[in-house]
Amino acid sequence: MARKEHNLSVCLFAHVRKMSLLRIKKPTTRKGKKILLNREPKLVENVKNTLILEGRKSSGNIKSVLKDLYLLKKPQIKRLSRQNDIIPFENELPLQQLVQKNECSLFMFGSSSKKRPDNLILGRLFENELLDMVELGLVKYRGLQDFKTQKISSNVKPCLIFNGPKWTQTEELRRLKCLLIDSFHRETVNSIRLQGMEHVLSFTLADDLTLFMRSYSIQLKKSGQKTPRIELTEIGPACDFVIRRTKIASEDLYKLSKKRPKTLKPTKKKNLSTDAFGNKEGRVHVGKQNIHKIQTRKIKRLSRQNDIIPFENELPLQQLVQKNECSLFMFGSSSKKRPDNLILGRLFENELLDMVELGLVKYRGLQDFKTQKISSNVKPCLIFNGPKWTQTEELRRLKCLLIDSFHRETVNSIRLQGMEHVLSFTLADDLTLFMRSYSIQLKKSGQKTPRIELTEIGPACDFVIRRTKIASEDLYKLSKKRPKTLKPTKKKNLSMDAFGNKEGRVHVGKQNIHKIQTRKVKALKKTAEERKAEKSAAKASKGDE
């Protein structure tokens, strides 16, 4: 009976103790209230702190690795100097309590045993419970003190680089990559200053699952351009690890740990989108407009309809063009047989030279492109795409007619900022003519020559070639003939190379090389003995004669 009463009293004592632990104790001081408020969940969490601790036994290499990692991670890190009787893969509760007590969510646990020498365990918690844990074995190590180079300053945000295709092959390796990012991550920033990047941490995973960790300092050197030349100097530590054991959370718990509050998710704004380069693009809705009542720019043209059929009788068209002091014409018409018809033509000495009939298949006007238009009286840059332009005489004449139609005054030189407009003519294999219009925008490229961007501004027309009427070869040659006064006079002994540089030839009269006064060289002078020998040889030759 006494034994039963004793057991009952023990159970009651344990229950009361448990209830006292579960009871929420309100803070009595202002400092305590501030600490509890800081521990509460937030929309934007604080920077994750890391706890460094050692097991029962640890080797000198593991102690040095933990010391170097402590120096790299300062000040978001805590280090316990005492050894702890903890085996994380057998019982993780003592480790969880220690990490929670020190207000950390990441840990680095170093130990060494006969079975697993030079052991390093990386892990992280979620809601004070273990989420992921990876055991690494140290194979090779060079510390910070082994590199005699200038070290980086403390509290520097490192740039993390993961090399090798193995990181995405298994779920364990993906979690290890995520764990390393969490371990060396600092506060989140919105923008990066180039001069503020001083440190690089490189993690390379080989085919045999050996993990190479390297640390470099970034040095910005002069390159002669706006962007500097980057040099990397190894500063340590340099560690080679092998992956031993892993303990990862279930898929549901991992998804729960990655969940973001709804308030932090970006709200999608209506009619706003972002392109590949991060630029905002908006769509503006305008009410229906009556095009017939809009005041447009007045263009000088013939308002009355003309009963002219150019391909049957061109004389009335010639007279009209001549009367209006023009040499080119664009004639629009539409019929059941030939709908949406456009005829381009030109005159030479008030007579028809060439005429091409085009049928409009597809059209998008200037008003359909909601882009900034070019200024008036801008000389366009004409581009002809496709190999078909030179196959037949009709297509060659059409190209020449298009050049004449959009040609403005002739200039001797071109200023890069003055090029604002591009007209592109593409001739497909089925002889469909695509006409496109673009505006030229000069962007900064970091070099002397700017980066060019083309924006389509309209109109965009697709034509089919229907009929052509071209002049004879003799008349066409006569129209291209230039007056003699305009022809460049060929200067004697002057030529131009492929780059437009002048090259000249200078003619010099015949010279007697023996009479030219050259520089006297001491080595070429004859000695007295050589001169005597020459004289004696000359006398002997005369005596023989």
XYZ file of C-alpha atoms in Angstrom:
545
model
C 0.000 0.000 0.000
C 2.817 2.351 0.896
C 4.504 1.521 -2.427
C 1.362 2.495 -4.384
C 1.117 5.785 -2.495
C 4.772 6.500 -3.263
C 4.251 5.867 -7.009
C 1.159 8.079 -7.003
C 3.034 10.911 -5.310
C 5.882 10.626 -7.869
C 3.373 10.800 -10.783
C 1.645 13.816 -9.196
C 5.010 15.558 -8.707
C 5.982 14.920 -12.361
C 2.607 16.198 -13.588
C 2.870 19.382 -11.468
C 6.441 19.942 -12.705
C 5.321 19.484 -16.327
C 2.461 21.948 -15.847
C 4.839 24.474 -14.308
C 7.140 24.163 -17.332
C 4.238 24.655 -19.772
C 2.970 27.708 -17.877
C 3.784 30.937 -19.768
C 5.738 33.233 -17.520
C 5.287 36.915 -18.299
C 8.463 39.039 -18.384
C 8.961 41.312 -15.396
C 11.610 43.622 -16.875
C 11.763 45.737 -20.010
C 14.850 43.891 -21.245
C 13.157 40.513 -20.844
C 10.127 41.737 -22.780
C 12.401 42.945 -25.595
C 14.160 39.542 -25.766
C 10.847 37.651 -25.932
C 9.553 39.992 -28.651
C 12.723 39.370 -30.644
C 12.145 35.583 -30.397
C 8.609 35.805 -31.777
C 7.947 34.944 -35.450
C 8.366 37.853 -37.892
C 7.457 38.480 -41.514
C 11.107 39.229 -42.295
C 13.238 37.000 -40.083
C 16.505 38.071 -38.481
C 19.844 36.909 -39.869
C 20.384 33.238 -38.967
C 23.028 32.658 -36.303
C 25.334 29.632 -36.289
C 26.550 27.672 -33.273
C 30.001 26.051 -33.324
C 30.633 23.252 -30.808
C 32.844 20.196 -30.339
C 32.060 16.585 -29.334
C 33.812 14.300 -26.833
C 37.036 14.307 -28.824
C 38.195 16.490 -31.718
C 41.459 16.546 -33.634
C 43.708 19.536 -34.276
C 42.554 19.826 -37.906
C 38.875 19.966 -36.930
C 39.621 22.622 -34.281
C 41.475 24.697 -36.884
C 38.632 24.299 -39.429
C 36.057 25.421 -36.847
C 38.255 28.377 -35.896
C 38.631 29.464 -39.564
C 34.887 29.098 -40.196
C 34.260 31.177 -37.072
C 36.498 33.957 -38.470
C 34.718 33.844 -41.858
C 31.223 33.943 -40.316
C 31.729 36.635 -37.660
C 29.634 38.251 -36.130
C 26.585 35.985 -36.858
C 28.147 33.037 -35.034
C 28.683 31.683 -31.508
C 31.394 29.288 -30.354
C 31.283 26.978 -27.319
C 34.699 26.203 -25.866
C 33.696 23.160 -23.775
C 33.478 19.634 -25.153
C 30.006 18.065 -25.261
C 29.032 14.411 -24.843
C 26.715 14.451 -27.879
C 26.357 12.002 -30.780
C 24.004 13.835 -33.213
C 23.144 10.887 -35.497
C 22.146 8.710 -32.486
C 20.322 11.307 -30.356
C 19.768 14.854 -31.664
C 17.720 16.168 -28.674
C 20.711 17.486 -26.608
C 22.046 19.239 -29.724
C 18.635 20.810 -30.452
C 18.404 22.114 -26.870
C 21.906 23.626 -27.021
C 21.232 25.348 -30.357
C 17.843 26.625 -29.130
C 19.367 27.856 -25.849
C 21.965 29.925 -27.748
C 19.283 31.402 -30.079
C 20.724 29.854 -33.223
C 19.167 28.006 -36.139
C 22.352 26.559 -37.718
C 25.160 24.505 -36.204
C 28.631 23.163 -37.047
C 29.607 20.177 -34.910
C 33.203 18.930 -34.895
C 34.336 15.552 -33.589
C 36.880 12.797 -34.178
C 36.861 9.071 -33.465
C 38.623 5.923 -34.602
C 35.707 4.969 -36.850
C 35.125 8.513 -38.200
C 38.249 10.673 -37.888
C 38.133 14.452 -38.579
C 34.335 14.635 -38.646
C 32.335 17.816 -39.353
C 28.520 17.874 -39.140
C 26.526 20.747 -40.659
C 22.850 21.114 -39.801
C 19.895 23.452 -39.421
C 16.687 23.671 -37.385
C 13.125 24.615 -38.239
C 10.791 25.608 -35.405
C 13.423 24.338 -32.930
C 13.425 20.858 -34.484
C 16.075 19.268 -36.678
C 15.475 19.782 -40.399
C 18.661 18.659 -42.225
C 22.019 17.283 -41.115
C 25.042 16.255 -43.247
C 28.211 14.543 -41.995
C 31.467 15.428 -43.815
C 34.879 13.846 -43.394
C 37.929 16.125 -43.651
C 40.557 14.652 -46.015
C 42.899 17.556 -46.687
C 43.178 20.955 -45.028
C 45.131 24.216 -45.365
C 44.238 26.956 -42.913
C 44.100 30.741 -43.123
C 47.576 31.038 -41.598
C 49.077 28.864 -44.391
C 48.228 31.513 -47.035
C 50.570 34.503 -46.725
C 48.212 36.936 -48.449
C 46.165 39.942 -47.418
C 42.927 38.841 -45.745
C 39.456 40.311 -46.215
C 37.724 42.508 -43.659
C 35.124 41.028 -41.291
C 31.356 41.013 -41.893
C 31.781 40.796 -45.704
C 28.982 39.144 -47.691
C 30.574 36.322 -49.733
C 29.767 35.377 -53.327
C 28.950 31.618 -53.382
C 29.849 29.562 -56.471
C 28.822 25.901 -56.944
C 30.788 24.049 -59.640
C 29.954 20.698 -61.205
C 26.802 18.997 -62.552
C 26.414 16.658 -59.558
C 24.603 19.168 -57.331
C 21.184 18.426 -58.886
C 21.446 14.637 -59.289
C 20.049 13.478 -55.915
C 17.847 15.008 -53.231
C 20.651 14.697 -50.618
C 23.055 16.755 -52.769
C 20.374 19.383 -53.428
C 19.785 19.680 -49.667
C 23.546 19.898 -49.054
C 23.781 22.807 -51.520
C 20.858 24.546 -49.801
C 22.465 23.921 -46.391
C 25.777 25.478 -47.515
C 23.915 28.532 -48.852
C 22.126 28.898 -45.506
C 25.380 28.435 -43.574
C 27.238 31.272 -45.336
C 24.282 33.553 -46.067
C 24.158 36.980 -44.472
C 21.491 39.709 -44.591
C 19.448 40.047 -47.800
C 20.264 43.107 -49.937
C 18.343 44.726 -52.802
C 21.358 45.897 -54.817
C 25.082 45.083 -55.031
C 27.950 47.559 -55.367
C 30.832 46.226 -57.458
C 33.485 47.585 -55.076
C 31.726 45.880 -52.159
C 32.336 42.381 -53.544
C 35.538 41.236 -51.822
C 35.089 37.537 -51.048
C 34.323 34.384 -53.082
C 33.557 30.930 -51.655
C 33.778 28.122 -54.230
C 32.279 24.642 -53.684
C 33.187 22.001 -56.281
C 31.652 18.516 -56.291
C 33.752 15.926 -58.125
C 32.560 12.689 -59.761
C 33.599 10.638 -56.696
C 31.477 13.014 -54.489
C 34.526 14.750 -53.016
C 33.671 18.298 -51.955
C 36.385 20.948 -52.532
C 35.910 24.187 -50.618
C 38.100 27.167 -51.637
C 38.155 30.799 -50.507
C 39.339 33.739 -52.667
C 39.639 37.500 -52.342
C 38.489 39.659 -55.285
C 40.806 42.348 -56.628
C 39.600 44.900 -59.198
C 42.328 45.913 -61.679
C 42.374 48.510 -64.451
C 41.265 47.153 -67.830
C 41.131 50.274 -70.008
C 37.301 50.069 -70.052
C 34.448 50.934 -67.700
C 34.233 47.388 -66.326
C 37.382 46.470 -64.355
C 39.470 43.318 -64.780
C 38.895 40.852 -61.918
C 41.670 38.807 -60.291
C 41.132 36.105 -57.652
C 43.731 35.432 -54.935
C 43.366 32.341 -52.725
C 43.318 33.316 -49.047
C 42.135 30.087 -47.360
C 40.867 27.962 -45.803
C 41.160 25.165 -48.407
C 39.300 21.995 -47.370
C 38.625 18.669 -49.106
C 35.660 16.735 -47.684
C 34.006 13.374 -48.315
C 30.268 12.969 -47.709
C 29.638 10.308 -45.035
C 26.066 10.344 -43.652
C 22.961 12.451 -44.247
C 19.712 12.950 -42.364
C 17.197 15.020 -44.277
C 13.623 16.052 -43.488
C 10.556 14.668 -45.223
C 9.224 16.380 -48.346
C 6.186 17.820 -46.495
C 8.269 19.317 -43.685
C 10.766 20.741 -46.216
C 7.936 22.399 -48.176
C 6.537 23.818 -44.928
C 9.945 25.304 -44.054
C 10.102 27.068 -47.441
C 6.585 28.498 -47.182
C 6.398 32.309 -47.343
C 3.714 34.508 -45.730
C 1.080 35.877 -48.091
C 1.956 39.458 -47.157
C 5.516 38.972 -48.483
C 4.400 37.506 -51.813
C 4.425 40.148 -54.576
C 0.891 41.195 -55.507
C 0.294 40.984 -59.234
C -0.745 44.377 -60.577
C -3.217 44.517 -63.416
C -1.875 45.366 -66.904
C 1.736 45.366 -65.614
C 4.387 42.843 -66.584
C 8.165 42.506 -66.414
C 10.351 41.499 -69.337
C 13.479 39.273 -69.267
C 15.708 42.249 -68.319
C 13.570 43.339 -65.347
C 11.990 46.358 -67.082
C 8.346 47.116 -66.309
C 5.925 47.045 -69.214
C 2.407 48.447 -68.902
C -0.717 48.168 -71.023
C -2.911 51.251 -71.348
C -6.571 50.797 -72.317
C -8.034 53.609 -74.419
C -11.682 53.962 -75.355
C -12.902 53.403 -78.891
C -11.939 56.297 -81.172
C -13.607 57.572 -84.317
C -10.709 57.691 -86.764
C -12.637 59.803 -89.291
C -12.986 62.696 -86.815
C -9.345 62.715 -85.620
C -7.316 65.704 -86.904
C -4.277 64.141 -88.583
C -1.318 65.795 -90.298
C -2.340 67.326 -93.624
C -0.546 65.762 -96.587
C -0.460 67.305 -100.029
C -2.136 64.793 -102.334
C -4.828 64.574 -104.970
C -8.109 64.446 -103.101
C -10.288 63.590 -106.106
C -10.499 60.061 -107.429
C -8.930 59.605 -110.859
C -10.244 57.344 -113.577
C -6.761 56.045 -114.470
C -5.651 52.487 -115.190
C -1.832 52.780 -115.424
C -1.103 49.381 -117.002
C -3.626 50.044 -119.808
C -2.891 53.724 -120.484
C -0.085 55.521 -118.665
C -0.374 58.910 -120.440
C -2.911 60.483 -117.981
C -0.717 59.365 -115.058
C 2.414 60.827 -116.706
C 0.650 64.177 -117.234
C -0.551 64.316 -113.611
C 2.912 63.503 -112.225
C 4.529 66.042 -114.559
C 1.911 68.710 -113.658
C 2.722 68.297 -109.920
C 6.512 68.503 -110.627
C 7.249 64.985 -109.421
C 9.304 62.149 -110.826
C 8.010 59.277 -108.619
C 4.468 58.153 -107.944
C 2.528 55.745 -105.701
C -0.848 54.825 -107.130
C -3.434 53.052 -104.947
C -6.521 51.254 -106.224
C -8.760 48.288 -105.481
C -10.945 46.120 -107.646
C -12.609 42.727 -107.543
C -9.873 41.247 -109.706
C -6.983 43.027 -107.932
C -7.945 44.066 -104.383
C -5.676 46.322 -102.277
C -3.453 47.338 -105.189
C -0.382 49.588 -104.920
C 1.616 50.693 -107.983
C 5.101 52.206 -107.607
C 6.698 53.945 -110.571
C 9.166 56.594 -111.763
C 9.619 58.835 -114.791
C 12.644 59.778 -116.845
C 12.425 62.929 -118.992
C 8.642 63.010 -118.324
C 8.187 59.491 -119.689
C 7.469 56.291 -117.837
C 10.625 54.349 -116.944
C 9.595 51.581 -114.507
C 6.328 50.514 -112.885
C 5.635 47.652 -110.434
C 2.228 46.521 -109.178
C 2.079 45.151 -105.614
C -0.847 43.493 -103.842
C -1.284 44.190 -100.110
C -1.767 40.941 -98.149
C -1.258 42.021 -94.529
C -1.000 45.470 -92.962
C -0.358 47.074 -89.565
C -0.330 50.861 -89.461
C 1.624 53.418 -87.472
C -1.235 53.742 -84.958
C -1.056 49.995 -84.188
C 2.466 50.382 -82.719
C 2.342 52.143 -79.343
C 5.948 53.281 -79.520
C 7.711 56.617 -79.796
C 7.823 57.755 -83.415
C 10.768 59.308 -85.232
C 10.994 63.002 -86.138
C 10.132 64.179 -89.639
C 12.651 64.625 -92.496
C 14.911 61.817 -91.228
C 17.048 60.004 -93.794
C 16.258 56.275 -93.481
C 18.769 53.434 -93.622
C 17.540 50.938 -96.261
C 18.241 47.217 -95.785
C 17.469 44.562 -98.415
C 17.390 40.982 -97.090
C 17.402 37.770 -99.108
C 19.329 36.444 -102.126
C 16.369 36.847 -104.545
C 17.000 40.538 -105.289
C 19.636 39.801 -107.953
C 18.071 36.772 -109.663
C 15.978 38.519 -112.349
C 16.043 41.935 -114.044
C 12.505 42.757 -112.736
C 13.604 42.211 -109.108
C 16.752 44.304 -109.644
C 14.601 47.135 -111.022
C 12.174 46.790 -108.088
C 15.070 47.179 -105.641
C 16.303 50.265 -107.520
C 12.737 51.680 -107.544
C 12.402 51.223 -103.758
C 15.758 52.957 -103.212
C 14.598 55.892 -105.386
C 11.216 56.035 -103.600
C 12.711 56.412 -100.098
C 15.902 58.277 -101.017
C 16.489 61.764 -99.641
C 19.296 64.261 -100.217
C 22.800 62.871 -100.806
C 25.260 63.408 -97.929
C 29.041 63.123 -97.832
C 29.296 61.853 -94.265
C 27.005 60.244 -91.678
C 26.800 61.116 -87.982
C 26.005 58.104 -85.793
C 23.505 60.021 -83.623
C 21.696 61.177 -86.781
C 20.708 57.626 -87.757
C 17.199 57.213 -86.318
C 15.240 55.205 -88.891
C 15.636 51.798 -90.607
C 13.497 50.468 -93.473
C 13.862 46.728 -94.059
C 12.725 44.979 -97.271
C 12.812 41.156 -97.210
C 12.063 39.067 -100.303
C 10.997 35.493 -99.474
C 11.340 32.416 -101.707
C 7.692 32.714 -102.828
C 8.419 36.379 -103.874
C 6.469 37.842 -100.940
C 7.842 41.283 -100.024
C 7.947 42.117 -96.281
C 8.387 45.798 -95.451
C 9.237 46.713 -91.837
C 10.091 50.033 -90.181
C 12.276 50.408 -87.048
C 13.594 53.237 -84.893
C 17.251 53.123 -83.829
C 18.130 53.596 -80.162
C 21.751 53.994 -79.046
C 22.399 52.440 -75.608
C 25.480 52.455 -73.395
C 27.767 49.466 -73.976
C 30.792 50.288 -71.801
C 32.883 50.915 -74.936
C 33.327 53.734 -77.451
C 30.811 52.268 -79.895
C 27.267 52.206 -78.455
C 24.939 49.200 -78.354
C 22.168 49.494 -80.971
C 18.561 48.480 -80.293
C 15.806 48.379 -82.941
C 12.163 49.081 -82.011
C 9.444 48.408 -84.578
C 7.368 51.571 -85.146
C 5.351 50.664 -88.246
C 4.010 50.460 -90.820
C 4.381 46.694 -91.367
C 3.259 45.578 -94.849
C 3.299 42.221 -96.668
C 3.060 42.495 -100.481
C 2.874 40.090 -103.403
C 4.324 41.123 -106.762
C 1.593 41.122 -109.421
C 2.721 42.919 -112.618
C 5.814 44.794 -113.797
C 6.524 47.183 -116.665
C 10.188 48.012 -117.057
C 12.078 50.133 -119.595
C 14.382 48.724 -122.250
C 18.074 48.171 -121.476
C 19.161 51.159 -123.631
C 16.708 53.580 -121.993
C 17.702 52.312 -118.529
C 21.404 52.875 -119.314
C 20.590 56.374 -120.595
C 18.744 57.173 -117.334
C 21.798 56.138 -115.311
C 24.232 58.180 -117.413
C 26.074 60.866 -115.450
C 27.445 64.149 -116.865
C 31.193 64.282 -117.438
C 31.558 67.188 -115.030
C 30.236 65.034 -112.161
C 32.498 62.104 -112.941
C 35.595 62.063 -110.711
C 38.729 62.935 -112.701
C 41.346 60.245 -112.351
C 44.580 61.713 -111.005
C 47.826 60.301 -112.249
C 49.800 58.047 -109.874
C 47.011 58.172 -107.249
C 44.897 55.189 -106.152
C 42.604 54.180 -103.288
C 42.890 51.057 -101.150
C 39.983 48.955 -99.810
C 39.621 51.223 -96.735
C 39.410 54.483 -98.753
C 42.978 55.644 -97.983
C 44.871 57.443 -100.732
C 48.050 55.837 -102.038
C 50.511 57.748 -104.283
C 53.431 56.774 -106.502
C 56.473 59.118 -106.665
C 58.742 59.000 -109.772
C 62.425 59.863 -109.224
C 64.958 60.449 -112.061
C 67.750 57.989 -112.795
C 70.577 58.294 -110.269
C 74.265 57.428 -110.519
C 74.842 55.441 -107.401
C 78.661 55.671 -107.668
C 78.581 59.480 -107.458
C 76.230 59.649 -104.486
C 77.999 60.803 -101.297
C 77.337 58.041 -98.799
C 78.417 57.808 -95.199
C 82.079 56.923 -94.851
C 82.660 53.663 -93.065
C 86.086 53.111 -91.549
C 86.024 49.359 -92.082
C 85.729 49.707 -95.895
C 88.946 51.844 -96.323
C 91.889 50.076 -98.045
C 95.190 49.825 -96.280
C 98.511 51.087 -97.736
C 99.691 47.564 -98.466
C 96.486 46.818 -100.443
C 96.920 49.999 -102.504
C 100.593 49.117 -103.352
C 99.573 45.622 -104.377
C 96.870 47.049 -106.689
C 99.393 49.454 -108.347
C 101.955 46.717 -108.911
C 99.252 44.467 -110.374
C 98.168 47.281 -112.727
C 101.791 47.888 -113.929
C 102.322 44.192 -114.507
C 99.167 43.973 -116.616
C 100.332 46.961 -118.745
C 103.797 45.382 -119.251
C 102.173 42.167 -120.474
C 100.136 44.115 -123.014
